[in-house]
Short mmCIF file of C-alpha atoms (C1' of nucleotides) in Angstrom, two decimals:
data_model
loop_
_atom_site.label_atom_id
_atom_site.label_comp_id
_atom_site.label_asym_id
_atom_site.label_seq_id
_atom_site.Cartn_x
_atom_site.Cartn_y
_atom_site.Cartn_z
CA MET A 1 104.02 79.41 103.25
CA ARG A 2 103.89 82.74 101.42
CA VAL A 3 106.07 85.50 102.90
CA VAL A 4 105.96 89.14 101.81
CA THR A 5 108.08 92.17 102.59
CA TRP A 6 106.78 95.63 101.69
CA ASN A 7 107.99 99.09 102.57
CA VAL A 8 104.59 100.83 102.52
CA ASN A 9 105.94 104.38 103.09
CA SER A 10 103.19 105.27 105.61
CA LEU A 11 100.69 102.61 106.63
CA ARG A 12 97.84 105.13 107.03
CA ALA A 13 98.34 106.43 103.49
CA ARG A 14 98.43 102.86 102.19
CA MET A 15 95.61 101.12 104.11
CA ASP A 16 93.20 100.84 101.16
CA ARG A 17 95.88 99.51 98.85
CA LEU A 18 97.17 97.13 101.53
CA ALA A 19 93.69 95.73 102.14
CA SER A 20 93.00 95.03 98.48
CA TRP A 21 96.50 93.69 97.88
CA LEU A 22 96.29 91.25 100.82
CA LYS A 23 93.04 89.88 99.40
CA TYR A 24 94.70 89.43 96.02
CA ALA A 25 98.07 87.97 97.10
CA ASP A 26 96.85 86.12 100.21
CA PRO A 27 100.23 85.93 102.03
CA ASP A 28 100.67 84.09 105.33
CA ILE A 29 103.24 86.50 106.71
CA VAL A 30 103.80 90.16 105.81
CA CYS A 31 106.76 92.22 106.99
CA LEU A 32 106.00 95.94 106.70
CA GLN A 33 108.42 98.86 106.96
CA GLU A 34 108.00 102.61 107.30
CA THR A 35 104.59 102.41 108.91
CA LYS A 36 105.27 105.96 110.15
CA VAL A 37 103.00 105.53 113.17
CA GLN A 38 103.47 105.06 116.88
CA ASP A 39 102.13 101.85 118.41
CA SER A 40 99.18 103.85 119.78
CA GLY A 41 98.20 104.80 116.23
CA PHE A 42 98.61 101.36 114.68
CA PRO A 43 95.35 100.09 113.11
CA TYR A 44 95.26 96.72 114.93
CA GLU A 45 91.48 96.29 114.52
CA GLU A 46 91.47 97.11 110.81
CA ILE A 47 94.32 94.67 110.18
CA ALA A 48 92.52 92.01 112.26
CA ALA A 49 89.46 92.51 110.06
CA MET A 50 91.70 91.60 107.10
CA GLY A 51 92.48 88.29 108.83
CA TYR A 52 95.90 89.04 110.32
CA HIS A 53 97.45 89.26 113.76
CA SER A 54 99.78 92.24 114.13
CA VAL A 55 103.09 92.92 115.84
CA HIS A 56 104.29 96.51 115.58
CA TYR A 57 107.15 98.68 116.78
CA GLY A 58 106.76 102.40 116.24
CA VAL A 59 107.75 105.32 118.46
CA SER A 60 107.34 108.39 116.24
CA GLN A 61 106.27 109.60 112.80
CA TRP A 62 109.45 108.05 111.41
CA ASN A 63 110.37 104.43 110.70
CA GLY A 64 108.07 101.82 112.23
CA VAL A 65 108.10 98.08 111.43
CA ALA A 66 105.39 95.44 111.64
CA ILE A 67 104.72 91.76 111.08
CA LEU A 68 101.26 90.65 110.00
CA SER A 69 100.55 86.95 110.36
CA LYS A 70 97.61 84.61 109.88
CA ARG A 71 99.04 82.45 112.67
CA VAL A 72 99.44 83.84 116.18
CA PRO A 73 102.95 85.34 116.59
CA GLU A 74 104.87 84.18 119.64
CA GLU A 75 107.95 85.40 121.52
CA VAL A 76 107.69 88.96 120.25
CA GLN A 77 110.88 91.01 120.52
CA ILE A 78 110.88 94.78 120.09
CA GLY A 79 114.17 96.13 118.72
CA PHE A 80 117.51 94.41 119.15
CA LEU A 81 117.99 91.98 122.03
CA GLU A 82 121.12 93.88 123.10
CA PRO A 83 120.11 97.29 124.49
CA TRP A 84 121.08 100.19 122.21
CA ASP A 85 119.80 103.73 122.68
CA ALA A 86 120.36 104.66 119.02
CA GLN A 87 118.45 101.78 117.43
CA GLU A 88 115.16 103.58 116.52
CA ALA A 89 112.03 101.60 115.52
CA ARG A 90 113.70 99.53 112.80
CA ILE A 91 113.43 95.86 113.80
CA VAL A 92 110.70 93.72 115.28
CA THR A 93 110.85 89.95 115.65
CA ALA A 94 108.35 87.19 116.35
CA ARG A 95 108.38 83.40 116.28
CA ILE A 96 105.83 82.09 113.79
CA ASP A 97 105.53 78.42 112.81
CA GLY A 98 108.83 77.77 114.57
CA ILE A 99 110.69 80.40 112.53
CA SER A 100 112.27 83.50 114.05
CA ILE A 101 110.97 86.21 111.70
CA SER A 102 112.18 89.82 111.70
CA SER A 103 110.88 92.83 109.82
CA VAL A 104 113.77 95.26 109.36
CA TYR A 105 114.17 98.79 108.08
CA VAL A 106 117.89 99.47 107.66
CA PRO A 107 118.89 103.17 107.96
CA ASN A 108 119.12 104.98 104.60
CA GLY A 109 122.61 106.40 105.06
CA ARG A 110 121.84 109.58 103.07
CA SER A 111 125.40 110.05 101.71
CA LEU A 112 128.83 108.57 102.26
CA GLU A 113 129.90 111.72 104.15
CA ASP A 114 126.87 111.82 106.44
CA ALA A 115 126.93 110.65 110.07
CA HIS A 116 123.80 108.67 109.17
CA TYR A 117 125.96 106.50 106.91
CA ILE A 118 128.12 105.45 109.89
CA PHE A 119 124.90 104.77 111.78
CA LYS A 120 123.77 102.54 108.90
CA LEU A 121 126.98 100.47 109.06
CA GLU A 122 126.71 100.18 112.86
CA TRP A 123 123.10 99.12 112.54
CA LEU A 124 123.97 96.39 110.02
CA LYS A 125 126.72 95.14 112.36
CA ARG A 126 124.19 94.92 115.23
CA LEU A 127 121.88 92.97 112.93
CA GLU A 128 124.69 90.58 112.02
CA LEU A 129 125.48 89.92 115.70
CA GLU A 130 121.83 89.35 116.53
CA ILE A 131 121.35 86.91 113.64
CA SER A 132 124.53 85.09 114.61
CA ALA A 133 123.25 84.68 118.16
CA ARG A 134 119.91 83.32 116.98
CA LEU A 135 121.48 80.85 114.55
CA SER A 136 123.91 79.62 117.20
CA ARG A 137 120.88 78.81 119.38
CA GLY A 138 119.70 76.55 116.56
CA GLU A 139 116.81 78.77 115.53
CA SER A 140 115.40 78.90 112.02
CA VAL A 141 115.78 82.52 110.92
CA LEU A 142 114.09 84.71 108.32
CA ILE A 143 114.91 88.42 107.99
CA ALA A 144 112.80 90.44 105.57
CA GLY A 145 112.78 94.13 104.90
CA ASP A 146 114.17 97.25 103.31
CA PHE A 147 117.95 96.88 103.56
CA ASN A 148 118.73 100.10 101.67
CA VAL A 149 121.62 98.17 100.08
CA ALA A 150 121.68 96.83 96.53
CA PRO A 151 123.75 93.63 96.93
CA GLN A 152 125.29 93.57 93.42
CA ASP A 153 125.49 95.80 90.34
CA LEU A 154 122.86 93.45 88.87
CA ASP A 155 120.50 95.04 91.41
CA VAL A 156 121.10 98.60 90.15
CA TRP A 157 119.52 100.11 87.01
CA ASP A 158 122.71 102.02 86.17
CA PRO A 159 125.75 101.31 88.36
CA GLU A 160 127.60 104.29 86.79
CA GLU A 161 124.93 106.63 88.20
CA PHE A 162 125.62 105.32 91.69
CA VAL A 163 129.39 105.69 91.85
CA GLY A 164 130.12 107.38 95.17
CA ALA A 165 126.54 107.01 96.39
CA THR A 166 124.98 105.07 99.23
CA HIS A 167 123.19 101.73 98.74
CA VAL A 168 126.06 100.36 96.63
CA SER A 169 129.26 101.32 98.49
CA PRO A 170 131.82 98.58 99.21
CA ALA A 171 131.43 99.01 102.98
CA GLU A 172 127.65 98.54 102.81
CA ARG A 173 127.98 95.51 100.58
CA ARG A 174 130.63 94.06 102.91
CA ALA A 175 128.24 94.56 105.85
CA LEU A 176 125.59 92.63 103.95
CA GLU A 177 128.13 89.93 102.98
CA ALA A 178 129.01 89.56 106.66
CA ILE A 179 125.34 88.81 107.33
CA TYR A 180 125.39 86.13 104.63
CA GLN A 181 128.57 84.72 106.17
CA VAL A 182 126.90 83.99 109.51
CA GLY A 183 124.51 81.67 107.66
CA LEU A 184 121.80 83.43 105.63
CA LEU A 185 120.98 83.49 101.92
CA ASP A 186 119.34 86.15 99.74
CA VAL A 187 116.37 83.96 98.86
CA PHE A 188 115.19 85.75 95.71
CA ARG A 189 118.70 85.68 94.26
CA ARG A 190 119.04 81.97 95.08
CA ILE A 191 115.93 81.17 93.02
CA TYR A 192 116.68 83.67 90.21
CA PRO A 193 120.48 84.08 89.96
CA ASP A 194 120.44 86.33 86.87
CA GLN A 195 117.11 88.17 86.97
CA ARG A 196 117.39 91.96 86.77
CA ILE A 197 114.37 93.18 88.71
CA TYR A 198 113.88 95.96 91.20
CA THR A 199 111.86 96.67 94.33
CA TRP A 200 112.19 100.45 94.66
CA TRP A 201 111.90 103.37 92.26
CA ASP A 202 112.30 107.03 93.24
CA PHE A 203 109.06 109.02 93.12
CA ARG A 204 110.96 111.74 91.29
CA ARG A 205 111.84 112.07 87.60
CA GLY A 206 109.42 109.34 86.54
CA ALA A 207 111.94 106.74 87.65
CA PHE A 208 109.43 103.88 87.68
CA HIS A 209 108.32 104.41 84.09
CA LYS A 210 111.94 104.66 82.98
CA GLY A 211 112.84 101.41 84.72
CA GLN A 212 115.25 103.24 87.02
CA GLY A 213 115.08 101.08 90.13
CA LEU A 214 117.07 99.24 92.75
CA ARG A 215 116.63 95.83 94.37
CA ILE A 216 117.00 96.79 98.02
CA ASP A 217 114.11 94.90 99.63
CA LEU A 218 115.38 91.47 100.55
CA VAL A 219 114.24 88.23 102.16
CA LEU A 220 117.14 86.48 103.90
CA ALA A 221 116.75 82.98 105.32
CA ASP A 222 118.91 80.31 106.90
CA LEU A 223 120.20 77.67 104.49
CA ASP A 224 117.57 75.02 105.26
CA LEU A 225 114.71 77.48 104.96
CA ALA A 226 116.16 79.09 101.82
CA ALA A 227 116.35 75.64 100.21
CA ARG A 228 112.57 75.39 100.59
CA ALA A 229 111.93 78.58 98.58
CA VAL A 230 110.29 77.70 95.27
CA TRP A 231 109.00 80.94 93.72
CA GLY A 232 109.33 84.69 94.11
CA LEU A 233 108.10 87.93 92.59
CA MET A 234 108.34 91.68 92.93
CA ASP A 235 104.75 92.81 92.32
CA ARG A 236 105.33 95.80 90.02
CA GLU A 237 101.55 96.17 89.59
CA ALA A 238 101.44 97.38 93.21
CA ARG A 239 103.83 100.22 92.27
CA LYS A 240 101.34 101.55 89.69
CA GLY A 241 98.06 103.47 89.95
CA GLU A 242 96.70 105.73 92.68
CA LYS A 243 98.91 106.54 95.65
CA PRO A 244 101.44 103.73 95.41
CA SER A 245 104.34 103.30 97.79
CA ASP A 246 107.72 103.88 96.15
CA HIS A 247 108.47 100.19 96.93
CA ALA A 248 106.88 97.10 95.38
CA PRO A 249 106.01 94.17 97.64
CA VAL A 250 108.35 91.16 97.39
CA ILE A 251 106.69 87.74 97.53
CA ILE A 252 108.52 84.50 98.35
CA ASP A 253 106.80 81.10 98.45
CA PHE A 254 108.24 78.29 100.60
CA GLN A 255 107.36 74.61 100.39
CA SER A 256 106.14 73.28 103.72
"C1'" DA B 1 117.81 122.99 85.45
"C1'" DT B 2 122.63 121.30 91.54
"C1'" DG B 3 116.39 120.09 89.79
"C1'" DG B 4 112.35 116.32 90.78
"C1'" DT B 5 107.86 113.79 94.36
"C1'" DA B 6 105.66 111.94 98.34
"C1'" DG B 7 104.60 111.69 103.45
"C1'" DT B 8 104.03 113.93 107.89
"C1'" DG B 9 102.05 117.76 109.62
"C1'" DC B 10 102.23 122.81 109.27
"C1'" DA B 11 108.11 124.21 108.88
"C1'" DA B 12 111.16 121.41 107.61
"C1'" DC B 13 112.71 117.06 107.69
"C1'" DT B 14 113.12 112.31 105.64
"C1'" DA B 15 113.57 109.40 101.83
#
DNA sequence: ATGGTAGTGCAACTA
């Protein structure tokens, strides 16, 4: 089973690249973030023509998350199970092959002084509670998406540049640790404990060509599922060329 | 140089 997470930074702007990349990488499941479309504007037919069923949650020009799957998704859940007015279109979940799979787009946070940063921490806490509930029901769980948190300094091109910034603050990393504590592993890091490799590079200042990136797109899985992961890659080729997203797709292969 | 680029959508916000 090949699982991919990719923040496409507008699905409409990325449709041609997505189509060719899906042909090339041939994943079974694709978690997309920042589709930037409402459900009514989601290209269900075009995605179906690529060989994938679609589940999407989008309510405005912002955010928007989707799961593409070769197999029919079941038990679709839009947003968090617990009602929350402030949640925005940042999580969608479906059961595929017996696994509860979520595509998540964690709030950016903007700066440590911004109200959006508090929102980010609250959002991560809600995610933790939801994962905990699913695991306690005995479900197999996979959470893939843009976490907007670099788990360790190893995941940051220059930790000194990020002192006092979001994505690396102790509170954000603690929130992510709390999610690990309920029973999930960072799958890429389990396979490659020491690899310094990124998933996002700022469009500005030629960050990609300077190697100035962060590893903020993660695939988390319960311990049994994580133990089945055998190979992973950030596809930097997809960050090059005409009209790339600022994120590279992350590929994880699981033994069946 | 308190900058830069990309997306949405048409001004200004988000990242």
